[in-house]
Structures are given as structure tokens and as C-alpha cells.
Coordinates of C-alpha atoms in Angstrom, one line a residue:
M1 CA 3.9 -31.9 -45.1
E2 CA 4.3 -28.2 -44.0
P3 CA 4.2 -27.3 -40.3
R4 CA 1.2 -25.3 -39.3
L5 CA 0.8 -22.7 -36.6
V6 CA -1.6 -24.2 -34.0
G7 CA -3.4 -21.2 -32.6
P8 CA -5.4 -20.6 -29.4
G9 CA -8.3 -22.8 -28.5
P10 CA -9.4 -26.0 -26.8
Y11 CA -7.2 -29.1 -26.8
R12 CA -4.2 -27.2 -28.1
A13 CA -1.7 -29.6 -26.5
T14 CA -3.5 -32.6 -28.2
R15 CA -3.5 -30.8 -31.5
L16 CA 0.2 -30.1 -31.2
W17 CA 0.9 -33.8 -30.3
N18 CA -0.9 -35.0 -33.4
E19 CA 0.8 -32.4 -35.6
I20 CA 4.3 -33.4 -34.4
I21 CA 3.6 -37.1 -35.0
E22 CA 2.4 -36.5 -38.5
L23 CA 5.4 -34.2 -39.3
F24 CA 7.9 -36.8 -37.8
R25 CA 6.5 -39.7 -39.8
A26 CA 6.5 -37.7 -43.0
G27 CA 10.1 -36.3 -42.5
M28 CA 12.0 -39.1 -40.9
P29 CA 14.3 -40.8 -43.5
L30 CA 13.9 -44.6 -43.6
R31 CA 16.5 -47.0 -45.0
K32 CA 18.0 -50.4 -44.6
H33 CA 20.2 -51.1 -41.6
R34 CA 22.1 -54.1 -40.4
C35 CA 22.2 -55.4 -36.9
R36 CA 23.9 -58.6 -35.7
F37 CA 24.3 -59.9 -39.2
K38 CA 20.7 -59.3 -40.1
S39 CA 19.2 -56.6 -42.4
Y40 CA 16.1 -54.6 -41.5
E41 CA 14.2 -52.5 -44.0
R42 CA 12.6 -49.1 -43.5
C43 CA 14.0 -48.3 -40.1
F44 CA 16.3 -45.7 -38.4
K45 CA 18.9 -45.3 -35.7
A46 CA 17.9 -43.7 -32.4
S47 CA 20.5 -40.9 -33.0
E48 CA 19.1 -40.3 -36.4
A49 CA 15.6 -39.9 -34.9
V50 CA 17.0 -37.4 -32.4
D51 CA 18.7 -35.4 -35.2
C52 CA 15.6 -35.3 -37.3
L53 CA 13.1 -34.5 -34.6
H54 CA 15.3 -31.9 -33.0
E55 CA 15.6 -30.1 -36.3
L56 CA 11.9 -30.4 -36.9
L57 CA 11.0 -28.9 -33.5
G58 CA 13.6 -26.2 -33.8
S59 CA 12.2 -25.0 -37.2
N60 CA 8.6 -25.3 -36.1
Q61 CA 7.1 -22.0 -35.0
N62 CA 5.0 -23.7 -32.4
F63 CA 8.2 -24.6 -30.5
G64 CA 11.2 -22.8 -31.8
P65 CA 15.0 -23.0 -31.8
E66 CA 15.4 -23.1 -28.0
V67 CA 14.3 -26.8 -27.9
T68 CA 17.3 -28.7 -26.6
R69 CA 18.5 -32.1 -27.7
D70 CA 17.8 -33.5 -24.3
Q71 CA 14.2 -32.4 -24.5
T72 CA 14.0 -34.1 -27.9
V73 CA 15.2 -37.3 -26.4
K74 CA 12.6 -37.1 -23.7
L75 CA 9.9 -36.6 -26.3
L76 CA 11.1 -39.7 -28.2
K77 CA 10.9 -41.6 -25.0
K78 CA 7.2 -40.7 -24.9
F79 CA 6.8 -41.6 -28.5
L80 CA 8.1 -45.1 -27.7
K81 CA 5.8 -45.4 -24.6
N82 CA 2.8 -44.4 -26.7
H83 CA 3.7 -46.7 -29.7
V84 CA 4.4 -43.8 -32.0
I85 CA 7.6 -45.8 -32.7
E86 CA 8.8 -49.3 -31.8
D87 CA 12.1 -51.1 -31.9
I88 CA 12.9 -53.5 -34.7
K89 CA 11.5 -56.4 -32.8
G90 CA 8.1 -54.7 -32.3
R91 CA 8.6 -53.8 -28.6
W92 CA 7.2 -50.6 -27.1
G93 CA 5.5 -49.3 -24.0
K94 CA 8.6 -48.3 -21.9
E95 CA 10.5 -45.0 -21.9
D96 CA 13.9 -46.7 -22.4
F97 CA 14.8 -44.8 -25.6
E98 CA 18.4 -43.5 -25.6
D99 CA 20.4 -41.3 -28.0
D100 CA 22.5 -44.2 -29.4
G101 CA 22.6 -46.6 -32.3
H102 CA 19.6 -48.8 -31.5
L103 CA 17.2 -49.4 -34.4
Y104 CA 13.6 -48.3 -34.4
R105 CA 10.8 -48.2 -36.9
F106 CA 7.3 -46.8 -37.3
P107 CA 4.3 -49.2 -36.7
P108 CA 1.8 -49.4 -39.5
S109 CA -0.1 -46.5 -38.0
S110 CA 1.0 -44.2 -35.2
P111 CA -1.9 -43.6 -32.9
L112 CA -3.2 -40.0 -32.9
K113 CA -4.9 -38.7 -29.8
S114 CA -8.6 -38.1 -30.1
Y115 CA -10.5 -35.1 -28.7
P116 CA -14.1 -34.0 -28.7
K117 CA -15.1 -31.8 -31.6
K118 CA -15.6 -28.2 -30.8
P119 CA -19.3 -27.7 -30.4
S120 CA -20.9 -25.1 -32.7
C121 CA -22.0 -22.2 -30.5
G122 CA -22.5 -18.5 -30.9
K123 CA -20.2 -16.0 -29.3
E124 CA -20.6 -16.2 -25.6
V125 CA -21.2 -12.9 -23.9
I126 CA -20.1 -12.7 -20.3
K127 CA -23.0 -10.9 -18.6
F128 CA -23.0 -8.7 -15.6
P129 CA -25.2 -9.6 -12.6
D130 CA -28.4 -7.6 -12.2
W131 CA -27.9 -5.8 -8.8
N132 CA -31.4 -4.4 -8.9
E133 CA -32.9 -7.8 -8.2
P134 CA -33.5 -8.4 -4.5
K135 CA -31.1 -10.8 -2.7
A136 CA -32.2 -14.3 -2.0
G137 CA -34.4 -14.4 1.1
C138 CA -35.3 -10.7 0.8
S139 CA -38.4 -10.8 -1.3
Q140 CA -41.5 -9.0 -0.2
E141 CA -43.3 -12.3 0.6
H142 CA -40.5 -13.2 3.1
I143 CA -40.1 -9.8 4.9
P144 CA -40.8 -10.3 8.6
V145 CA -43.8 -8.3 9.8
K146 CA -44.3 -7.3 13.4
S147 CA -47.8 -8.1 14.7
I148 CA -49.6 -5.0 16.0
A149 CA -53.0 -4.4 17.5
L150 CA -55.4 -2.7 15.2
N151 CA -57.2 0.5 16.3
S152 CA -59.9 2.2 14.4
E153 CA -57.4 4.5 12.5
L154 CA -55.2 1.6 11.4
W155 CA -58.2 -0.5 10.4
Y156 CA -59.5 2.4 8.2
K157 CA -56.1 2.7 6.4
R158 CA -56.0 -1.1 5.7
H159 CA -59.6 -1.2 4.6
S160 CA -59.0 1.8 2.2
I161 CA -56.0 -0.1 0.6
A162 CA -58.1 -3.3 0.3
I163 CA -61.0 -1.6 -1.5
G164 CA -58.6 0.4 -3.8
E165 CA -59.1 3.9 -2.4
V166 CA -55.4 4.2 -1.5
P167 CA -52.7 2.5 -3.6
A168 CA -50.7 -0.1 -1.7
C169 CA -47.0 0.7 -1.0
K170 CA -44.4 -1.5 -2.7
L171 CA -40.8 -1.9 -1.7
A172 CA -38.4 -0.6 -4.2
F173 CA -35.0 -2.3 -4.1
R174 CA -32.3 0.3 -4.7
R175 CA -28.9 -1.0 -3.7
E176 CA -25.7 0.8 -4.0
L177 CA -22.7 -1.2 -5.4
T178 CA -21.0 -3.2 -2.7
Q179 CA -17.4 -4.4 -2.8
T180 CA -18.6 -7.8 -4.0
N181 CA -20.4 -6.1 -6.9
I182 CA -17.2 -4.3 -7.9
E183 CA -15.2 -7.5 -7.7
E184 CA -17.8 -9.2 -10.0
I185 CA -17.4 -6.3 -12.5
W186 CA -13.7 -6.9 -12.5
K187 CA -14.1 -10.6 -13.1
S188 CA -16.7 -10.2 -15.9
M189 CA -14.8 -7.6 -17.8
T190 CA -11.4 -9.3 -17.3
L191 CA -12.7 -12.6 -18.7
S192 CA -14.5 -10.8 -21.5
R193 CA -11.3 -9.1 -22.6
L194 CA -9.3 -12.3 -22.3
Q195 CA -11.8 -14.0 -24.6
K196 CA -11.6 -11.2 -27.1
V197 CA -7.8 -11.2 -27.2
L198 CA -7.6 -15.0 -27.7
G199 CA -10.2 -14.7 -30.4
L200 CA -12.4 -17.5 -29.0
D201 CA -16.2 -17.8 -29.2
S202 CA -16.2 -19.1 -25.6
L203 CA -13.7 -19.7 -22.7
D204 CA -15.6 -22.8 -21.6
E205 CA -13.3 -25.3 -23.1
V206 CA -10.0 -23.7 -21.9
L207 CA -11.1 -22.2 -18.5
D208 CA -13.5 -23.1 -15.8
T209 CA -14.7 -19.6 -15.0
K210 CA -16.2 -20.8 -11.7
L211 CA -12.7 -21.3 -10.4
V212 CA -11.7 -17.7 -11.1
N213 CA -11.7 -15.8 -7.8
S214 CA -12.8 -12.2 -8.3
K215 CA -11.0 -11.2 -5.1
H216 CA -7.7 -12.4 -6.4
I217 CA -8.0 -10.2 -9.5
V218 CA -8.7 -7.0 -7.4
Q219 CA -5.9 -7.8 -5.0
N220 CA -3.4 -8.4 -7.8
V221 CA -4.4 -5.0 -9.3
Y222 CA -4.4 -2.8 -6.2
N223 CA -2.2 -4.5 -3.6
V224 CA 1.2 -3.8 -5.1
N225 CA 4.3 -2.0 -4.0
K226 CA 6.3 0.7 -5.9
Q227 CA 8.0 -2.0 -8.0
G228 CA 4.7 -3.5 -9.0
I229 CA 5.2 -6.6 -6.8
V230 CA 2.0 -8.0 -5.1
T231 CA 1.8 -7.3 -1.4
L232 CA 0.1 -10.1 0.6
E233 CA -2.5 -9.6 3.3
D234 CA -1.6 -13.0 4.8
K235 CA 2.1 -12.8 5.7
S236 CA 2.3 -16.5 6.4
K237 CA 2.1 -17.1 2.6
E238 CA 5.3 -15.1 2.0
L239 CA 8.5 -16.7 0.7
P240 CA 10.8 -17.7 3.6
H241 CA 13.4 -15.1 4.3
W242 CA 16.3 -17.4 3.5
I243 CA 14.9 -18.1 0.0
L244 CA 14.5 -14.4 -0.6
S245 CA 18.0 -13.8 0.5
A246 CA 19.3 -16.5 -1.8
M247 CA 17.3 -15.2 -4.8
K248 CA 18.6 -11.6 -4.2
C249 CA 22.1 -12.8 -3.9
L250 CA 22.1 -14.4 -7.4
A251 CA 20.0 -11.7 -9.0
N252 CA 22.4 -9.0 -7.7
W253 CA 25.7 -10.9 -8.0
P254 CA 28.4 -10.2 -7.0
S255 CA 26.7 -8.1 -4.3
C256 CA 25.4 -10.5 -1.6
S257 CA 24.6 -8.1 1.2
D258 CA 21.9 -10.4 2.7
L259 CA 24.2 -13.3 3.1
K260 CA 26.6 -12.9 6.0
Q261 CA 28.7 -16.0 5.5
P262 CA 31.8 -15.8 3.4
T263 CA 31.7 -17.1 -0.2
Y264 CA 33.9 -20.0 -1.5
S265 CA 34.5 -21.7 -4.8
G266 CA 31.2 -23.1 -6.0
F267 CA 29.3 -21.0 -3.5
E268 CA 27.0 -19.6 -6.2
R269 CA 26.1 -23.1 -7.4
D270 CA 25.1 -24.2 -3.9
V271 CA 22.9 -21.1 -3.6
F272 CA 21.3 -21.9 -6.9
K273 CA 20.7 -25.5 -5.9
T274 CA 18.9 -24.3 -2.7
I275 CA 16.5 -22.2 -4.8
V276 CA 15.9 -25.0 -7.3
D277 CA 15.2 -27.5 -4.5
Y278 CA 12.7 -25.1 -2.8
F279 CA 10.6 -24.5 -5.9
G280 CA 10.9 -28.0 -7.1
Q281 CA 9.2 -29.4 -4.0
M282 CA 6.0 -27.4 -4.6
K283 CA 2.9 -29.6 -5.0
E284 CA 1.3 -27.3 -7.6
P285 CA 3.0 -25.1 -10.3
L286 CA 2.8 -21.3 -9.9
L287 CA 0.4 -21.0 -12.8
T288 CA -1.8 -23.7 -11.1
F289 CA -3.3 -26.8 -12.6
H290 CA -6.7 -25.1 -13.1
F291 CA -5.2 -22.5 -15.5
F292 CA -3.0 -24.9 -17.5
D293 CA -5.2 -24.9 -20.6
I294 CA -5.6 -21.2 -20.8
F295 CA -1.8 -20.6 -20.7
V296 CA -1.2 -23.3 -23.3
S297 CA -3.8 -21.6 -25.4
V298 CA -2.0 -18.2 -25.1
L299 CA 1.1 -19.9 -26.6
G300 CA -0.7 -19.9 -29.9
L301 CA -0.4 -16.1 -30.0
L302 CA 3.4 -15.9 -29.8
Q303 CA 3.7 -15.0 -33.4
K304 CA 1.8 -11.8 -32.5
P305 CA 3.9 -10.7 -29.5
S306 CA 1.8 -7.7 -28.5
K307 CA -1.3 -10.0 -28.4
A308 CA 0.5 -12.6 -26.5
V309 CA 1.8 -10.1 -23.9
E310 CA -1.7 -8.8 -23.3
A311 CA -3.2 -12.3 -23.0
L312 CA -0.5 -13.3 -20.5
Q313 CA -1.0 -10.0 -18.6
I314 CA -4.7 -10.8 -18.1
S315 CA -4.2 -14.5 -17.4
C316 CA -1.6 -13.8 -14.7
L317 CA -4.2 -11.5 -13.0
L318 CA -6.3 -14.6 -12.3
L319 CA -3.7 -16.3 -10.2
P320 CA -3.8 -16.4 -6.4
P321 CA -1.9 -13.4 -5.1
E322 CA 0.8 -15.5 -3.4
N323 CA 1.4 -17.4 -6.7
R324 CA 1.6 -14.2 -8.7
K325 CA 4.1 -12.7 -6.2
R326 CA 6.3 -15.8 -6.3
L327 CA 6.1 -15.8 -10.1
Q328 CA 7.2 -12.2 -10.2
L329 CA 10.2 -12.7 -8.0
L330 CA 11.3 -16.0 -9.6
V331 CA 11.1 -14.8 -13.3
R332 CA 12.8 -11.5 -12.4
M333 CA 15.6 -13.5 -10.8
M334 CA 15.9 -15.8 -13.8
A335 CA 16.1 -13.0 -16.2
R336 CA 18.7 -11.1 -14.2
I337 CA 20.8 -14.2 -13.8
S338 CA 20.7 -14.9 -17.5
L339 CA 22.0 -11.4 -18.4
N340 CA 24.6 -11.2 -15.6
Q341 CA 28.0 -11.5 -17.1
D342 CA 29.7 -11.3 -13.7
L343 CA 28.0 -14.5 -12.4
P344 CA 30.2 -17.6 -12.9
P345 CA 28.6 -20.4 -15.0
L346 CA 26.1 -22.4 -13.0
S347 CA 26.6 -25.5 -15.2
E348 CA 29.6 -26.9 -17.1
S349 CA 27.5 -28.2 -20.0
V350 CA 24.5 -25.9 -20.3
R351 CA 24.2 -22.2 -21.0
T352 CA 22.8 -20.2 -18.1
R353 CA 19.6 -19.1 -19.9
T354 CA 18.9 -22.7 -21.1
L355 CA 19.6 -23.9 -17.5
M356 CA 17.0 -21.4 -16.1
V357 CA 14.4 -22.7 -18.5
Q358 CA 15.1 -26.3 -17.9
V359 CA 15.1 -26.3 -14.1
F360 CA 12.2 -23.9 -13.5
S361 CA 9.8 -24.7 -16.3
R362 CA 8.0 -27.4 -14.5
C363 CA 7.5 -25.5 -11.3
I364 CA 5.9 -22.7 -13.4
L365 CA 3.7 -24.6 -15.8
C366 CA 2.7 -28.3 -15.9
S367 CA -0.5 -30.3 -16.1
K368 CA -2.1 -32.3 -13.3
D369 CA -2.6 -35.2 -15.7
E370 CA 0.4 -36.3 -17.7
I371 CA 0.6 -34.4 -20.9
D372 CA 3.2 -35.6 -23.4
L373 CA 4.2 -32.1 -24.6
D374 CA 3.9 -30.2 -21.3
E375 CA 7.7 -29.9 -20.9
L376 CA 8.2 -28.4 -24.3
L377 CA 5.1 -26.1 -23.9
A378 CA 6.3 -25.0 -20.5
A379 CA 9.8 -24.2 -21.9
K380 CA 8.3 -22.1 -24.6
L381 CA 6.2 -20.1 -22.2
V382 CA 9.0 -19.6 -19.7
S383 CA 11.3 -18.3 -22.4
F384 CA 8.7 -15.8 -23.5
L385 CA 8.1 -14.8 -19.9
M386 CA 11.8 -14.1 -19.3
D387 CA 12.0 -11.9 -22.3
N388 CA 8.9 -9.9 -21.5
Y389 CA 8.5 -10.3 -17.7
Q390 CA 8.4 -6.6 -16.9
E391 CA 5.4 -6.0 -19.1
I392 CA 3.6 -9.3 -18.6
L393 CA 3.8 -9.2 -14.8
S394 CA 2.6 -5.6 -14.5
V395 CA -1.0 -4.5 -14.3
P396 CA -2.5 -3.8 -17.7
S397 CA -3.3 -0.1 -17.5
A398 CA -5.8 0.0 -20.4
L399 CA -7.9 -2.8 -18.8
K400 CA -7.7 -1.1 -15.4
S401 CA -8.8 2.3 -16.7
S402 CA -11.7 0.7 -18.7
I403 CA -13.0 -1.3 -15.7
E404 CA -12.7 1.7 -13.3
D405 CA -14.7 3.8 -15.7
H406 CA -17.4 1.1 -15.8
V407 CA -17.5 1.0 -12.0
V408 CA -17.9 4.7 -11.8
H409 CA -20.7 4.5 -14.4
F410 CA -22.5 1.8 -12.5
Q411 CA -22.2 3.7 -9.3
R412 CA -23.7 6.8 -10.9
V413 CA -26.5 4.8 -12.4
Q414 CA -27.4 3.2 -9.0
F415 CA -27.2 6.6 -7.4
Q416 CA -29.5 8.0 -10.0
K417 CA -32.1 5.3 -9.4
S418 CA -31.9 5.7 -5.6
Y419 CA -31.9 9.5 -5.4
P420 CA -33.3 10.9 -8.7
E421 CA -33.8 14.4 -7.5
V422 CA -30.4 14.8 -5.9
Y423 CA -28.8 13.2 -9.0
R424 CA -30.7 15.7 -11.3
V425 CA -29.1 18.6 -9.3
R426 CA -25.6 17.1 -9.0
F427 CA -25.3 15.7 -12.5
P428 CA -27.7 17.8 -14.7
S429 CA -28.2 16.9 -18.3
P430 CA -28.2 19.6 -21.0
E431 CA -32.0 19.8 -20.8
T432 CA -32.3 19.9 -17.0
E433 CA -29.3 22.2 -16.7
A434 CA -31.2 24.8 -18.7
M435 CA -34.1 24.6 -16.3
L436 CA -31.9 24.7 -13.2
F437 CA -29.6 27.5 -14.4
P438 CA -31.6 29.7 -16.8
E439 CA -29.5 32.0 -18.9
K440 CA -29.6 35.7 -18.0
T441 CA -30.5 38.1 -20.7
K442 CA -27.4 39.4 -22.2
Q443 CA -27.0 43.2 -22.3
K444 CA -25.7 44.7 -25.5
P445 CA -22.4 46.6 -25.0
P446 CA -22.7 50.4 -25.2
I447 CA -22.2 51.8 -28.6
L448 CA -19.1 54.0 -28.6
M449 CA -19.6 57.3 -30.3
W450 CA -16.2 57.3 -31.9
A451 CA -17.1 54.2 -33.8
F452 CA -19.3 56.4 -36.0
K453 CA -16.6 58.9 -36.8
K454 CA -15.2 58.6 -40.3
P455 CA -11.6 57.7 -40.5
F456 CA -9.1 60.4 -41.4
Q457 CA -9.4 61.5 -45.0
P458 CA -6.3 62.8 -46.8
F459 CA -6.5 66.3 -48.4
H460 CA -7.1 66.3 -52.2
R461 CA -6.6 69.2 -54.6
T462 CA -9.5 70.4 -56.6
R463 CA -9.6 72.4 -59.8
S464 CA -11.0 75.4 -57.9
F465 CA -8.0 75.6 -55.8
R466 CA -5.6 78.3 -56.9
M467 CA -2.0 78.6 -55.9

């Protein structure tokens, strides 16, 4: 059975789980083993299972070579818990699998996870709200009217309207775009572009669009400093100063200007542990529980890096500003630490880059409900983030320009509806421009007399000329 690329779409984590189970069952060698003077047919050692699954995951384009042996053991623990495998006595349900010589086997059929079939639906078009409609509670029937005493003149006017001699006045609702309208444009166009990049007919099954806050998108685009880092309006949501100092220290090692205390042997590991503990105690990952499915769906585009970068750029704009800022600072620190040759090793057994992915993946991406592949999926996403963080965590300029052009267009349309005469003068069309600015009759330039003179003719001899 050949591995397949599981692309973007709903239930991607479930599809990957079922894919790995089928590949593992098809690729795991089974043979006779002896244990305590007894032979067992069609089984395998725990260490053999780790070897096989680790190689399978490393060569699978949905996961890649950065999958570690330790992550493979954790996945086999989940296989044992979910009865994908069982020990030779038929026991399963606990996560007590170890990388050793214990014998395991496959049950007659490994349970695949079920998921609802994708409903057949046409391409969903994310619509803009109609701002010409009156607001709720502002219809003509509900407009408060002040009672007045009728004199003869007012009575005549009302009577004339009633019998049809004078047309009744109707309220025309002409509203200019408010900040709320502009934020809704940003939300609609951002989600529409994300849907197009992912190649989905609808975002419904990977994202609850009602949970997308339009204010967050606008703040993430415009409230940034020179380095592109989000600036927060609520300063109480900033990272504590001591954590920022610790992150700067490791990111800029060996320069630790923010930390006054002297360094000692193992100092950098203590600083790193402080950072790990702080981010590890967060109740929700930086990418939030709500957006787990959309980020897992983006992982299906990693074979097309430019598409994946754009999809992650847009998806990260949906985050609360404080989450986006922490993500920017954390991933930048992780990338710098991984490339810093002057920084002493932070672990005796694990490479620095692998350590960064292992310790911070779960605080960046995880599911609220237990997902069996969430650790592997998070590691894949974090690795890609580290390699492309400068582009992914910047504002997508093409999207920004496109939305700003639409906002200007809508503002002009609303202005045209509200003040048609003024608009006609300020923004004339080719037809009205000719009426407003008639062309003056062009005078022909004076004809120069020398233009009629013949050019110089050279002297020619004739027969009548005599020397």
C-alpha cells in the first residue's frame, strides 16, 4: 500500500489516523516468536514495531523525517490504548507500551475511526453585509414622531398628501461606512481568500466563522511596530518582563544585557527551563482550540510551500492579538536558538532544533479533545513555522492592498449614493467630464511663409550654356 498525501479539508486528523493504521498493518513484518518456552505465530517485538513505524512516518510526506523515535513510541502507546495492537495474550486499553522485547500482534481488525461524510454542497460564497438596509429598530414605522397641534396650513399639507396631490416624503437611508463595516469587509475578504487558498468549497467543517473576531484581524494588520510585532492596546496582556528578558537572553546569546546576575555553568539551561515552564502552564495553546482544525487543514499544503505560507499568514491573522504577539516572539526565539552556534547544548541527548519542537509544540497547537495524532501534527507545523516564521508571521501585503482597495471602492459608492451631485463633480466619468469641462476650439498654428519656399536647387548645366 502506497502512502497518500492527505490534503486540506474536514476531518484531516481522522483521515491521517486511518491512513497510518492501514499502512502500519500492511507494512509490519509478522513472524513466529518464542516467549517463555512457547511459540507465537504472526506477532512482532515492540522494538520491531518502533523501527517499522518510525521508518514509515519518516518517509511519509504527511509527517516527514523530523519524526523522532520517542514520538513513534508515544503513537504506539495510543495504538495499544485504541486496540490497534494488542499483546500476545490479547490485552489492550492501557498506554504501557515500551521500546523493548515484549511481543504484540494485530487484532483481527484494527478499528478505524469514523467521520461524517462530507455533504455535497456548492461553492460557498462569503457575502458582504448590505449597509444600505436600515439598522434594526430604525425602520420608518418605528421612527418616533413628536405630536404637534395642527393649524390650517399644516392640515392643508397633510390633506394634500392624503388625496395624492403632493407625493409623500420617504426616508432614504444613506449611511457612510463605519469602522464596524470596514472590519466586516476585512473579515469577509480574509475568510474568502483563505477558503480559496485551501481549495475548499466551504470553511464550515474546518472553521466556525462566527468565532472569528473582525476586530482582531484589523488590529493584527495595523497595530504593529517597525519589526512587524503586534502592539497591544491592553498592556496587562503583555508577556511579563522577566520572561521577555529570558527570551532575549537566549535569542541573543552570549549577549545577556537584560539579565544583571552573573552567569554560571548550566545558566542557559535554567533560563530555558524558565521559559518552557511559563509557556507550558498556559490553559490554551497560542493557536487556540477554536482554530485547531483550520491549522491542521493547512498542513495538507506543505508540499506546496508558497500556498502553505499564504494559508498560514491568513490563518494567523485570525488569532487574538495577544496570542499572535506571543507566537511571534516565541517562534522567533526558537529559530534563533536553533541557529545559534555559540549557545551551549540545552540537552545532552537531543539536538537543539528537535528540542525546540518537542517542548513548545503543544503550547502552540493542540486539540481541546484528545486527538491521537495531535503531537505529530503540531511538530510538523512548528517545524515549518520555524523555517518560514519571518514570512508567515508578517502581514500579507497582497491581501492588505486588495482589501484596502475594496474599502476605498465601497466608501466611494456610499458617497456617490449620498451626494450624487457632489460626486459627479469630484469624480466625473468620461461622459460627465465632457459636459463639465467642454473642450475649447483648437486654433490652428499660423502658417509659416518659409514653409512654402522651395529647398535649395543645385545649379545644372544646359546645352545653351557656352564656356
